[in-house]
Coordinates of C-alpha atoms and ligand atoms in Angstrom, one line a residue:
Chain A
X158 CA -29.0 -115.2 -28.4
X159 CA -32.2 -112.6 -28.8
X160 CA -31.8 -109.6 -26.6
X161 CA -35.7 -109.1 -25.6
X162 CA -36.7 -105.3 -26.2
X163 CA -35.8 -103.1 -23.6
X164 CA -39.7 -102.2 -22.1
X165 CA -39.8 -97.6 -21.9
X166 CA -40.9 -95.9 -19.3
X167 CA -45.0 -95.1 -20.0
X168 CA -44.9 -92.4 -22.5
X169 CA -45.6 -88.6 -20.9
X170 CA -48.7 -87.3 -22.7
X171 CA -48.7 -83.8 -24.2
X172 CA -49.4 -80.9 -21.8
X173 CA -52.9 -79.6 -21.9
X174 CA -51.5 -76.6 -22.2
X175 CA -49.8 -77.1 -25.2
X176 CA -53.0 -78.6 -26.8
X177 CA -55.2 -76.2 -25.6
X178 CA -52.7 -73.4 -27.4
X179 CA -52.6 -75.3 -30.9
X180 CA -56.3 -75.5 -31.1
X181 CA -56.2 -71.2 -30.3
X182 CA -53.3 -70.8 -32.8
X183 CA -55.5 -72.2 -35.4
X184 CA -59.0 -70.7 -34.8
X185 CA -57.4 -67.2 -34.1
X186 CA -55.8 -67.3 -37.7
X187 CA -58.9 -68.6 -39.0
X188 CA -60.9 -65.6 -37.4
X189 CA -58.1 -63.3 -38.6
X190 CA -57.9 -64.5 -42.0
X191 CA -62.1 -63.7 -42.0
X192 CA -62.1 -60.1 -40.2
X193 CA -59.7 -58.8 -43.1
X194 CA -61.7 -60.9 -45.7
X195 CA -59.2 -62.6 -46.7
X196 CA -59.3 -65.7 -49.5
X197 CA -57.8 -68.1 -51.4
X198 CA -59.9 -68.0 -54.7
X199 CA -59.9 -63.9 -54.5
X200 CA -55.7 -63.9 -54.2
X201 CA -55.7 -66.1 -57.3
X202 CA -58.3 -63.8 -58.6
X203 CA -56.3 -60.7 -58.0
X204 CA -52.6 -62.0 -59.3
X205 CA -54.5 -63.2 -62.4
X206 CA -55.7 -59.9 -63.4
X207 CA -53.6 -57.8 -65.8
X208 CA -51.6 -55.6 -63.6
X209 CA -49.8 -52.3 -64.4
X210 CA -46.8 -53.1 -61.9
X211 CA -46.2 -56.8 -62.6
X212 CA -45.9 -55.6 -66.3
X213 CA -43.0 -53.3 -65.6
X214 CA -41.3 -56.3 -64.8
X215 CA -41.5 -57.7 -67.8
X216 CA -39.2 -54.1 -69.4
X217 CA -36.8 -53.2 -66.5
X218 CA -35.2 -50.3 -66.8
X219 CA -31.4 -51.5 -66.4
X220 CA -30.3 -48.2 -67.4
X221 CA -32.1 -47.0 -64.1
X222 CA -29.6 -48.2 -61.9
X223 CA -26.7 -46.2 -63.3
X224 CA -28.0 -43.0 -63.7
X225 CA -26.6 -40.4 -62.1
X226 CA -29.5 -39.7 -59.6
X227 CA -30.1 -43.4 -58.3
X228 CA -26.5 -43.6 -57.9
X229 CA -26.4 -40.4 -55.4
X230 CA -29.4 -41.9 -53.8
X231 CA -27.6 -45.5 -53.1
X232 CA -24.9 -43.4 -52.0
X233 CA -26.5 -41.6 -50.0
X234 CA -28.4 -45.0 -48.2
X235 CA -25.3 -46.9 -47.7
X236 CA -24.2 -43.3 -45.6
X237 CA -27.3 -43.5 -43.8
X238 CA -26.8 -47.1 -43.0
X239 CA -23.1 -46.8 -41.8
X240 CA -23.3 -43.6 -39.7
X241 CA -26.4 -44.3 -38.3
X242 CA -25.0 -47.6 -37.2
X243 CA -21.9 -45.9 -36.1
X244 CA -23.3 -43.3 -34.2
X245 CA -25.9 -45.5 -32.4
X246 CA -23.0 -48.4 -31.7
X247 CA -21.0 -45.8 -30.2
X248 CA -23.2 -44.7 -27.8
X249 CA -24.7 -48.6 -26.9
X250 CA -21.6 -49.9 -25.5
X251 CA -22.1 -47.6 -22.4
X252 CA -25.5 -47.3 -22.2
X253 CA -25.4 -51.2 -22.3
X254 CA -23.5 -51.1 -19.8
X255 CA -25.1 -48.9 -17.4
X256 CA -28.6 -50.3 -17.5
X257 CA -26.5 -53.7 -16.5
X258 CA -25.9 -55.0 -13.1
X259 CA -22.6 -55.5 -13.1
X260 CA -21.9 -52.2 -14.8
X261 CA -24.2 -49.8 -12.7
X262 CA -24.2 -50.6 -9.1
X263 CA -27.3 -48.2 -8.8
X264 CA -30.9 -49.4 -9.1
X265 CA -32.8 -46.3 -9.6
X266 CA -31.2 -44.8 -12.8
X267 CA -30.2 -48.5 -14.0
X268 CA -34.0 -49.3 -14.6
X269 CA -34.6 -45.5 -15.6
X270 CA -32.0 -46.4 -19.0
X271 CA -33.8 -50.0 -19.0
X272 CA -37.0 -48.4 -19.8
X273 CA -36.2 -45.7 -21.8
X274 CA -34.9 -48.4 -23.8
X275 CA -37.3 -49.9 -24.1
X276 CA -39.7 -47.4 -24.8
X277 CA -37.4 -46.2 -27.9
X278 CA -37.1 -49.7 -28.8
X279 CA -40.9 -49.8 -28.9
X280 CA -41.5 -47.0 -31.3
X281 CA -40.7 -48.6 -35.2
X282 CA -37.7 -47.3 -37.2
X283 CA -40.5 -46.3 -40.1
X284 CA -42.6 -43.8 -37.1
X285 CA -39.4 -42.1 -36.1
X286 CA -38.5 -41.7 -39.5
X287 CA -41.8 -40.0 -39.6
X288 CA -41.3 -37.6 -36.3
X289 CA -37.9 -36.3 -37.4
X290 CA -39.2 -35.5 -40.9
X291 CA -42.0 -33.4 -39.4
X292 CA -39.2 -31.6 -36.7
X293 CA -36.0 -31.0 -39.1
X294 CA -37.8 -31.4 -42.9
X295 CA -37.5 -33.7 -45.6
X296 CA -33.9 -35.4 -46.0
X297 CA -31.2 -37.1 -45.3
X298 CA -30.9 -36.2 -41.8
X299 CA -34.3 -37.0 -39.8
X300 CA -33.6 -40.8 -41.8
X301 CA -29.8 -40.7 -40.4
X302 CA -31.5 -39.8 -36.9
X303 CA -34.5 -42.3 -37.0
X304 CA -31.6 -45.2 -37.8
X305 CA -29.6 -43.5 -35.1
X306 CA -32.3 -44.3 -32.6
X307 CA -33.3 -47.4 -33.9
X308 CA -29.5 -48.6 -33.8
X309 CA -29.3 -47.7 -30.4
X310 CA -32.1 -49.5 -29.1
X311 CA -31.2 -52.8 -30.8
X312 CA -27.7 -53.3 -29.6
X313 CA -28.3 -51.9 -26.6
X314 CA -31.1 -54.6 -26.2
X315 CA -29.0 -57.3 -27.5
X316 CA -25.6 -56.4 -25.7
X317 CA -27.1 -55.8 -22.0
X318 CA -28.7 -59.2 -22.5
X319 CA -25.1 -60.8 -23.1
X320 CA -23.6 -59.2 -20.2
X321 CA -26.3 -60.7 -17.9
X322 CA -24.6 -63.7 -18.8
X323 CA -21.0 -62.8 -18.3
X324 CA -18.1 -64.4 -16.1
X325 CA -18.0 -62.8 -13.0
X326 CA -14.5 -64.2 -11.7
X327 CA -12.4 -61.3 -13.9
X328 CA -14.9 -58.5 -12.2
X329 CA -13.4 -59.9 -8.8
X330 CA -10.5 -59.9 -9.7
X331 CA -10.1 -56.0 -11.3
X332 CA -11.7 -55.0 -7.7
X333 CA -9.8 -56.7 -5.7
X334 CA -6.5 -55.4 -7.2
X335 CA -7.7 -51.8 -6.7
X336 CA -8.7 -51.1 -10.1
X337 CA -11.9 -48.3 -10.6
X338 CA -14.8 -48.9 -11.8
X339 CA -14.4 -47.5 -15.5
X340 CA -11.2 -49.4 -15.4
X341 CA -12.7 -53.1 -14.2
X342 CA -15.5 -52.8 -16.5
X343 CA -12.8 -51.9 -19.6
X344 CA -10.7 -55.3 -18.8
X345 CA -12.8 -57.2 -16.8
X346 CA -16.2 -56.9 -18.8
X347 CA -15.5 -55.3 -21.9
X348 CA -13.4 -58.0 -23.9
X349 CA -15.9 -60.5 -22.8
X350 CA -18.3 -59.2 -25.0
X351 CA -16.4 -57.5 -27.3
X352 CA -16.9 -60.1 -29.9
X353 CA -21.3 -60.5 -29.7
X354 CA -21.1 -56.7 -29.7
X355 CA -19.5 -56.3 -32.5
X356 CA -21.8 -59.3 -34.8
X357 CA -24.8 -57.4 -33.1
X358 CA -23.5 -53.7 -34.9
X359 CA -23.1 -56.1 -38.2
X360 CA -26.7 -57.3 -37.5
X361 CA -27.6 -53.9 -37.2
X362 CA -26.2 -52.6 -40.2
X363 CA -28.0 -55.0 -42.3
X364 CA -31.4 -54.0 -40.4
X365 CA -30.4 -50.1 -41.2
X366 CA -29.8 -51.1 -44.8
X367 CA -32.8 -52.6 -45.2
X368 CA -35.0 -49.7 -43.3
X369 CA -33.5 -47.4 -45.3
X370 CA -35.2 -48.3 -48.7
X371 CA -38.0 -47.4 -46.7
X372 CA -37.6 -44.8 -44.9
X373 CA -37.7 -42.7 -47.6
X374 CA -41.1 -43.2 -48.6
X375 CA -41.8 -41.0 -45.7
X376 CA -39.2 -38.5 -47.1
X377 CA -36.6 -39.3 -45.1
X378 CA -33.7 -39.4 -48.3
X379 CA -32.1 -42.3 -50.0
X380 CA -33.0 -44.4 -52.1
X381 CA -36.7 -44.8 -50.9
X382 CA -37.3 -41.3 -51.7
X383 CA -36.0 -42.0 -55.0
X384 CA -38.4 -45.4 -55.1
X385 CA -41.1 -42.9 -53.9
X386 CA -40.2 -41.1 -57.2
X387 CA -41.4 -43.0 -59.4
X388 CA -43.7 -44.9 -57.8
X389 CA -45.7 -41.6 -58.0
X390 CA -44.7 -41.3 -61.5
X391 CA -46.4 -44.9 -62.6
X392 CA -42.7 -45.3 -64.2
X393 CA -42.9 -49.1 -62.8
X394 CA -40.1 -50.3 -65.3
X395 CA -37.4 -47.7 -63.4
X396 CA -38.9 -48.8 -60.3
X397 CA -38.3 -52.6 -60.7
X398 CA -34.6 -52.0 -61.8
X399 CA -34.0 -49.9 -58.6
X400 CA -35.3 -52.5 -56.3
X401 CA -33.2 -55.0 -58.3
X402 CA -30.4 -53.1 -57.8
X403 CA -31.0 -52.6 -53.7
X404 CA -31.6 -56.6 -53.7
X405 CA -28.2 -57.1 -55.3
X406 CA -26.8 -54.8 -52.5
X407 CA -28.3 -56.1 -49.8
X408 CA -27.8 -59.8 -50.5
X409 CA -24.0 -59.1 -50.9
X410 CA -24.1 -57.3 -47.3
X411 CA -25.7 -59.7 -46.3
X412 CA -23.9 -62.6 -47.1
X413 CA -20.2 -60.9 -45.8
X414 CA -21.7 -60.1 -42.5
X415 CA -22.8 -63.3 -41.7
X416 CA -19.6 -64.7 -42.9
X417 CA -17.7 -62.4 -40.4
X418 CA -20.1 -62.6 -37.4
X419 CA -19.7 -66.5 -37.6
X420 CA -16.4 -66.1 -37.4
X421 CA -16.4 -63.6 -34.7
X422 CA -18.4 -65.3 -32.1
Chain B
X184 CA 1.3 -56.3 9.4
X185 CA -2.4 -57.7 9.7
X186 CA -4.4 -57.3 13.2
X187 CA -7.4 -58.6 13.8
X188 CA -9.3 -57.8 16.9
X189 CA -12.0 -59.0 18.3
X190 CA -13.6 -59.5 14.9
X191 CA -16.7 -60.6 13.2
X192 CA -18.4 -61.6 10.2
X193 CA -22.1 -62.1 10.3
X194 CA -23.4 -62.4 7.2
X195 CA -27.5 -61.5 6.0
X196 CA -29.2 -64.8 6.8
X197 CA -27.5 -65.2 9.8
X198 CA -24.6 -67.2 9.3
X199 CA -21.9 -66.2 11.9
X200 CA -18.8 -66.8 9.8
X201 CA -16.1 -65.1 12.2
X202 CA -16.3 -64.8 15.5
X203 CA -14.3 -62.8 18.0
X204 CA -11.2 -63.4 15.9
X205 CA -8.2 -62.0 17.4
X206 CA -5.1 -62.9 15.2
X207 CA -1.7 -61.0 14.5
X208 CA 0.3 -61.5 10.9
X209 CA 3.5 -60.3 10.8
X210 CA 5.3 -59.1 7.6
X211 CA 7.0 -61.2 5.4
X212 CA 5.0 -64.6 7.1
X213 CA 4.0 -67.1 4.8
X214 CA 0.8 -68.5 6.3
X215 CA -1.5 -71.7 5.9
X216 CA -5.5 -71.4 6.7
X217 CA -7.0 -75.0 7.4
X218 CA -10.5 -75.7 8.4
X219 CA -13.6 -77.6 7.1
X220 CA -15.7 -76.6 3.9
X221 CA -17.7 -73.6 5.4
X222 CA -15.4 -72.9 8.6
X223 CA -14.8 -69.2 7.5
X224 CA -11.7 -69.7 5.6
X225 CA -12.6 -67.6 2.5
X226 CA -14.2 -64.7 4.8
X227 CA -10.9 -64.2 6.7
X228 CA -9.0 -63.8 3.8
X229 CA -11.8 -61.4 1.9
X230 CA -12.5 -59.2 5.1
X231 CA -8.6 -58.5 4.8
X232 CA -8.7 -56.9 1.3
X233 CA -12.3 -55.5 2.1
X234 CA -14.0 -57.8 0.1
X235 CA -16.3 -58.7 2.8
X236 CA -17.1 -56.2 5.2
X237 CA -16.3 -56.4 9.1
X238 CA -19.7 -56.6 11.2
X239 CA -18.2 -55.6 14.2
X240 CA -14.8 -55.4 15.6
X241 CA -11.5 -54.0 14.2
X242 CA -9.1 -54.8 11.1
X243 CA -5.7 -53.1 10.7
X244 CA -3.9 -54.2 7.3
X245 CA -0.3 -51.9 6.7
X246 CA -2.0 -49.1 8.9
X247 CA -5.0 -49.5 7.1
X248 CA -7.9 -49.2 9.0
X249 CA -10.1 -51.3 6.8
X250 CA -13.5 -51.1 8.7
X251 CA -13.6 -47.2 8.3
X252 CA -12.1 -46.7 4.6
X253 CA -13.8 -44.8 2.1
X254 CA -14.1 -46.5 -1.6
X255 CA -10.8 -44.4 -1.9
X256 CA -8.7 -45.8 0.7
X257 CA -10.3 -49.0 -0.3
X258 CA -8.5 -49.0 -3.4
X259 CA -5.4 -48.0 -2.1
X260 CA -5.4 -50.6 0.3
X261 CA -6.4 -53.7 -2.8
X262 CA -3.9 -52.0 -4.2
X263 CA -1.2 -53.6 -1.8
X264 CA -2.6 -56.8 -1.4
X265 CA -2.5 -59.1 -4.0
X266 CA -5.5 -61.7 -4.4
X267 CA -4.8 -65.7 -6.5
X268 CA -8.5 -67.5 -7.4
X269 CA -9.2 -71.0 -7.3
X270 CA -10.6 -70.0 -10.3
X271 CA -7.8 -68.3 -11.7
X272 CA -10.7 -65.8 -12.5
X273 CA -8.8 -64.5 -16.0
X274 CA -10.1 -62.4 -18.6
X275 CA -10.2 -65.7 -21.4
X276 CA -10.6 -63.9 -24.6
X277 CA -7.7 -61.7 -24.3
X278 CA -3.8 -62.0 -23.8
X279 CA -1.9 -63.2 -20.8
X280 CA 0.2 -60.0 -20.8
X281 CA -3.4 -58.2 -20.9
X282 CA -4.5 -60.2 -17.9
X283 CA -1.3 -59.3 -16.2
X284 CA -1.3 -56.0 -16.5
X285 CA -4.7 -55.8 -14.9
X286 CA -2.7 -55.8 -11.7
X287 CA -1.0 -52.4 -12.9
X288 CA -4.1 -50.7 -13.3
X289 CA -4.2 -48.5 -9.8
X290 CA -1.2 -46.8 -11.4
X291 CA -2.4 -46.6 -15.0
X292 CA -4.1 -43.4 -16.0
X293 CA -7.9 -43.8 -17.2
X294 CA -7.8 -42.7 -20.4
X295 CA -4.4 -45.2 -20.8
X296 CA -6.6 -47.8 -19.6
X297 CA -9.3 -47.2 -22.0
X298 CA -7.4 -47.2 -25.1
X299 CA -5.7 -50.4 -24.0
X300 CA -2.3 -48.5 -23.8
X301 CA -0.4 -49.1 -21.1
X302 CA 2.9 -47.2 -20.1
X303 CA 6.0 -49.1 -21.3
X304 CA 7.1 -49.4 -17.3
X305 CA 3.9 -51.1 -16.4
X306 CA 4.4 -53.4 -19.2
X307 CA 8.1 -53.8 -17.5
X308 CA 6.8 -54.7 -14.4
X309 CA 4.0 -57.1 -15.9
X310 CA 7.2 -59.0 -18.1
X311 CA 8.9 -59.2 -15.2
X312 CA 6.2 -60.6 -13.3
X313 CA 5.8 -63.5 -15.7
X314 CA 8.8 -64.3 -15.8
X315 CA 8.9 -65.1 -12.3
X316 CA 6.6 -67.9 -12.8
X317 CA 8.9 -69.0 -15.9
X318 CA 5.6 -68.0 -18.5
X319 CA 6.9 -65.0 -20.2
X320 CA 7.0 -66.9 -23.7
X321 CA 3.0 -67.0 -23.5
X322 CA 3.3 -63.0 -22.8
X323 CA 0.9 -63.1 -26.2
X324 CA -1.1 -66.3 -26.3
X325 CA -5.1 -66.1 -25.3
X326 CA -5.4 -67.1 -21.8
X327 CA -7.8 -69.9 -22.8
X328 CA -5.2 -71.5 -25.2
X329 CA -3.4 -72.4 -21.5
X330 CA -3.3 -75.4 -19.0
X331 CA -5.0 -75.0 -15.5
X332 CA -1.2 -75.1 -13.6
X333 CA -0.5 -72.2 -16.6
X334 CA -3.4 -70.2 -16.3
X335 CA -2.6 -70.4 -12.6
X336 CA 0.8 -69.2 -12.6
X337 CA -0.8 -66.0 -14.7
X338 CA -2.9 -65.6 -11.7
X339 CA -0.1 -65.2 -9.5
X340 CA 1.9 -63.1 -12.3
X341 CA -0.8 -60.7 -12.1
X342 CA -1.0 -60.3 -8.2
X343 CA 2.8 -60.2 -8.1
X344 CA 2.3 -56.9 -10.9
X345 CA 0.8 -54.9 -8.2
X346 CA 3.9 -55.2 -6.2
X347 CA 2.4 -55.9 -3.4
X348 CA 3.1 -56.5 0.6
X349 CA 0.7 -59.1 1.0
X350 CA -0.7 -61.8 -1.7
X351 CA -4.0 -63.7 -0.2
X352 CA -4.7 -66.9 -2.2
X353 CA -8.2 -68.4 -2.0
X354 CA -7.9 -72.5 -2.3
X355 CA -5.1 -71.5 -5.3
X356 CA -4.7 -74.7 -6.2
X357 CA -8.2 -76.6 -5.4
X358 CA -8.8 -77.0 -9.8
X359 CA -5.2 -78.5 -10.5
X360 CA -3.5 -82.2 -10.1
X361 CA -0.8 -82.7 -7.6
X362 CA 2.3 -82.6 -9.6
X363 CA 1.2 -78.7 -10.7
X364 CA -0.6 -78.0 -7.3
X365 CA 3.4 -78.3 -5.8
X366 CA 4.7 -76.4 -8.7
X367 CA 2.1 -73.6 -7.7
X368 CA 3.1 -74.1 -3.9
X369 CA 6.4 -73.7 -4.8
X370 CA 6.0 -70.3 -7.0
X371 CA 4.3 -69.0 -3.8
X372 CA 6.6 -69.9 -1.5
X373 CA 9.8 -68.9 -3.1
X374 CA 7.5 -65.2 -4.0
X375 CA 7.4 -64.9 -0.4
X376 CA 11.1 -65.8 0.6
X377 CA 12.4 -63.7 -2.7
X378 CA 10.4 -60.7 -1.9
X379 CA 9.7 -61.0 1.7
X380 CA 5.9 -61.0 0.6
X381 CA 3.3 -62.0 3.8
X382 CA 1.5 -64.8 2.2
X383 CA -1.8 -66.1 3.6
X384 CA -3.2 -69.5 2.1
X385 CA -6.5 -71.4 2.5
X386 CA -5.9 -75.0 1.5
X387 CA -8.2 -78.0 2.4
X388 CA -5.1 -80.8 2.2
X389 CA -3.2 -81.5 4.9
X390 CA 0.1 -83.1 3.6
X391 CA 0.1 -79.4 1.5
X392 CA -0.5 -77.0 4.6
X393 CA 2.7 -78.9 6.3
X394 CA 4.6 -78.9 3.3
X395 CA 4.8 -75.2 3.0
X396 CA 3.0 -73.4 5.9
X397 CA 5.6 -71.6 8.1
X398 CA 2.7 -71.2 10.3
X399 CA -0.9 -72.7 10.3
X400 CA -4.0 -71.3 11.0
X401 CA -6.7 -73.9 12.0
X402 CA -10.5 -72.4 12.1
X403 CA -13.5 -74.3 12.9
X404 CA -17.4 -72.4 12.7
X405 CA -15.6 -69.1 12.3
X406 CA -13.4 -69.5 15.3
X407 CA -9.6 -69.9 15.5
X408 CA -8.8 -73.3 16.7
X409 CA -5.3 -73.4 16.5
X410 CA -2.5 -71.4 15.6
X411 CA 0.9 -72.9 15.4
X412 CA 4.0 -73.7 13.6
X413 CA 3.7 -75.9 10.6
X414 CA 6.2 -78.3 12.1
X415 CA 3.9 -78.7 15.6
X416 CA 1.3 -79.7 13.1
X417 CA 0.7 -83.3 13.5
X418 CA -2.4 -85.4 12.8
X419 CA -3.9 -84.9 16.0
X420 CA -3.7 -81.4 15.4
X421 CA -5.6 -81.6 12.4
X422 CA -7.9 -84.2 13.9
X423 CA -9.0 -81.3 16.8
X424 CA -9.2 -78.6 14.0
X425 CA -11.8 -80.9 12.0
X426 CA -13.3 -82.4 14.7
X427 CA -13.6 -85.5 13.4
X428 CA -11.3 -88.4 12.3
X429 CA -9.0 -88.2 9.1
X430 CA -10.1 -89.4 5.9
X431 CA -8.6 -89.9 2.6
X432 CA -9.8 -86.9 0.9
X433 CA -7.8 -84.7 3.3
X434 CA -4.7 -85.3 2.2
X435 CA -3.8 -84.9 -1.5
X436 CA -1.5 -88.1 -1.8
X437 CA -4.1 -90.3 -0.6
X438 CA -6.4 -88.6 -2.5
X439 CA -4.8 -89.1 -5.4
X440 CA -4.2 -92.3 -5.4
X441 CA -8.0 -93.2 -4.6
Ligands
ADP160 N1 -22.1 -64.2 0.8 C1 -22.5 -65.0 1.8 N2 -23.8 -64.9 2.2 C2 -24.2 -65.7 3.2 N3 -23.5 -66.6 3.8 C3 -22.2 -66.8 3.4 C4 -21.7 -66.0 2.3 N4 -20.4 -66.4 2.1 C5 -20.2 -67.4 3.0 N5 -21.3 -67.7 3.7 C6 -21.3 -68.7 4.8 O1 -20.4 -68.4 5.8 C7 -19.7 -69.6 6.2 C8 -18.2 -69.5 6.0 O2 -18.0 -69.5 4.6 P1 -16.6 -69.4 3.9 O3 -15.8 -68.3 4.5 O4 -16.7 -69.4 2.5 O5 -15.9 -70.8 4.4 P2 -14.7 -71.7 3.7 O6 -14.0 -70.8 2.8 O7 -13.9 -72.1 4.9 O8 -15.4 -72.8 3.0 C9 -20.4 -70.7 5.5 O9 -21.4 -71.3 6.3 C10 -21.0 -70.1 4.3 O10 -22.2 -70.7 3.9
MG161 MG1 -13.8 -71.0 0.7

């Protein structure tokens, strides 16, 4: 016995909408790509020419990234990196929580910490370098303070955005057995999230790490200002062995954070 | 005691969900609330605790006078009244003994309560709690690793940690099968005989409500109906409360076997 085919529904055609945006995602790249003067026969042009920087490739300085200098400089990143992140996790658990419903029953100042939020999520991680170099000087510190900021806005972003999302029935519960505020949103809310909050500070450690092999080409310490060095210098062979070195780091990061924040959430 | 009088819940939209209610609870009663999906069952129980607010008339829990307390006196009052979810509403991700001890909390201190460090007589009462409803071998276990009947029993464990005069219980056992909805019914009932505990249940089956109710409570549109022994409780009774004629799915044994 031959089943006959089973006849579809008619087929829904695509949305104009979605047509009408394709045919815009092209022609707006296309007009890009010809306001910067952009082309494919001048890139191959360019990479074919002989080319100072490329060459130091070819003689990396492996020395480089065990000198004594580059060393304190790596040192001196991965501190950024983890007190940055530490300071500005610290202080996005509560702020998280007060520019949340269920964690600030007050409308005014709850959209008051939204937006100043998102104002200091607005401003990039490389500009703020730049302000705090120009208030407290060249350094370790405006960096530490720029990633501070930056930190802050992130998980705070990221974490009041999972507790929009939250189970309400333990919130009823803490109230209606008499316990404070503070003390509901410590049992009732807190371990809900506990575990996102703590991938998003992991997230936001690799972010930091990465930023800060650049915020020091604005002078704000680590290893960037070391990369600033000798990029100044022309010394591209040093160069290329400290950014090898920084790859190395970050890719090892890298891979243990995602390793524990897949196993936290 | 509980005294309603002459009170009413009207809430924003318009929906008149108590009216004129005039009702005495005695201590130590254990009490069964019966009505129709959307009668006002839920409102009378949450106006006692001050979870929904009074619109007009009075409210005297314990000498409480709930229409007129400050968030202060609020707490002190939730403090004394224990509340069980047909939810369960528990805290999933952490312990049972964590869950349970949320019902200590209006003694605990609030740095103690923000390092997670509760006093070792809080954790006392919490074990001893739990071991009223025969669960204190899951003290450590993650409250999602339970059953519904077990995650239920926590719920009571953690209204019973408050040590409390009065435990309201919202449709406790509306999620679970009938075998554990009688072994929850059970743990209520015997709370409220062991620790002379007023007990006030909604519940939407009838063969339940004469099971246990010493007294039944029977609301229709936010008005009492009836209010009666559970032995004077017949069919007829039920039949008036509902207006309308029995039907399978009030009663959990018929339902049950639908
Ligand atoms: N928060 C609320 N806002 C508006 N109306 C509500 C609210 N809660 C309940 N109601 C209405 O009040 C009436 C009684 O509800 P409820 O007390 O929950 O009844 P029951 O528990 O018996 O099902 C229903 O008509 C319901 O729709
Ligand atoms: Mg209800």
């Amino acid at each position: 016995m031959s089943e006959s085919p089973l006849r579809l529904p008619p087929k829904p055609k695509p949305s104009p909408w979605a047509i009408a945006l394709s045919i815009g995602m092209v022609v707006f790249t296309v007009v890009c790509a010809r306001t910067v003067g952009f082309s494919f026969s001048g890139l191959i042009e360019d990479l074919g020419r002989s080319n100072p920087v490329a060459q130091g490739l070819l003689e990396i300085s492996w020395g480089e990234m065990f000198s004594e200098r580059s060393r304190r400089a790596f040192l001196e990143t991965l501190q950024m990196a983890v007190l940055g992140t530490t300071a500005g996790a610290a202080v996005s658990l509560p702020i998280a929580l007060w520019s949340t419903e269920v964690g600030n029953p007050y409308r005014i100042p709850r959209i008051l910490l939204r937006s100043f939020n998102n104002v200091v999520r607005a401003i990039p991680d490389l500009l703020w370098a730049g302000l705090f170099v120009l208030g407290v000087g060249i350094g370790a510190l405006p960096g530490l303070l720029a990633l501070f900021f930056f930190s802050m806005a992130v998980i705070v972003k990221l974490t009041a955005d999972t507790l929009d999302g939250i189970d309400m029935g333990p919130i009823e519960a803490a109230k209606a057995s008499g316990a404070s505020h503070t003390q509901m949103l410590r049992t009732a809310v807190v371990p809900q999230i506990l575990p996102a909050y703590s991938s998003y500070v992991l997230y936001d450690f690799e972010l930091n790490l990465r930023a800060s092999a650049v915020l020091g080409l604005v002078g704000a310490g680590g290893i960037g200002q070391r990369l600033d060095f000798f990029r100044n210098r022309g010394d591209w062979g040093k160069l290329w062995g400290l950014v090898l070195m920084f790859f190395l780091v970050v890719v090892v990061v890298e891979w243990l954070s995602v390793r524990i924040r897949r196993r936290l959430v | 005691m509980i005294r309603f009088d002459k009170a009413n819940v009207t809430y924003k939209g318009g929906v008149s969900a108590m009216k004129d209610l005039d009702l005495e609870i005695g201590d130590g009663e254990f009490v069964v609330i019966v009505g129709l999906s959307g009668a006002g069952k839920s409102t009378l129980i949450r106006a006692i605790n001050g979870l929904v607010p009074l619109t007009s008339g009075g409210l005297n829990v314990n000498g409480h006078d709930v229409p007129n307390l400050n968030a202060k006196g609020r707490r002190e009052l939730r403090s004394e009244v224990g509340m069980i979810f047909q939810g369960f509403n528990l805290v999933d991700r952490t312990t049972v003994l964590n869950n349970v001890l949320m019902g200590r909390l209006h003694q605990v201190p609030l740095w103690r309560t923000l390092i997670g460090k509760y006093p070792e007589e809080d954790i006392q009462i919490a074990a001893k709690a739990l071991d009223r409803v025969e669960i204190l071998d899951r003290a450590y276990v993650r409250a999602t690793n339970l059953s519904g009947g077990q995650r239920q029993r926590v719920g009571i464990a953690r209204a019973l940690a408050q040590e409390p005069k009065i435990v309201l219980a919202d449709e406790p056992v509306a999620s679970l099968d009938p075998p554990t909805s009688h072994v929850v019914m059970k743990y209520l009932q015997q709370i409220s005989r062991d620790l002379g505990i007023t007990t006030i249940v909604n519940l939407h089956f009838l063969d339940l409500a004469t099971a246990y109710a010493d007294r039944i409570i029977g609301l229709r549109d936010g008005e009492l109906v009836f209010d009666g022994p559970g032995s004077d409780a017949d069919e007829q009774t039920f039949r008036d409360i509902y207006g309308r004629s029995l039907t399978a799915d009030d009663t959990m044994a018929k339902q049950a076997a639908l």
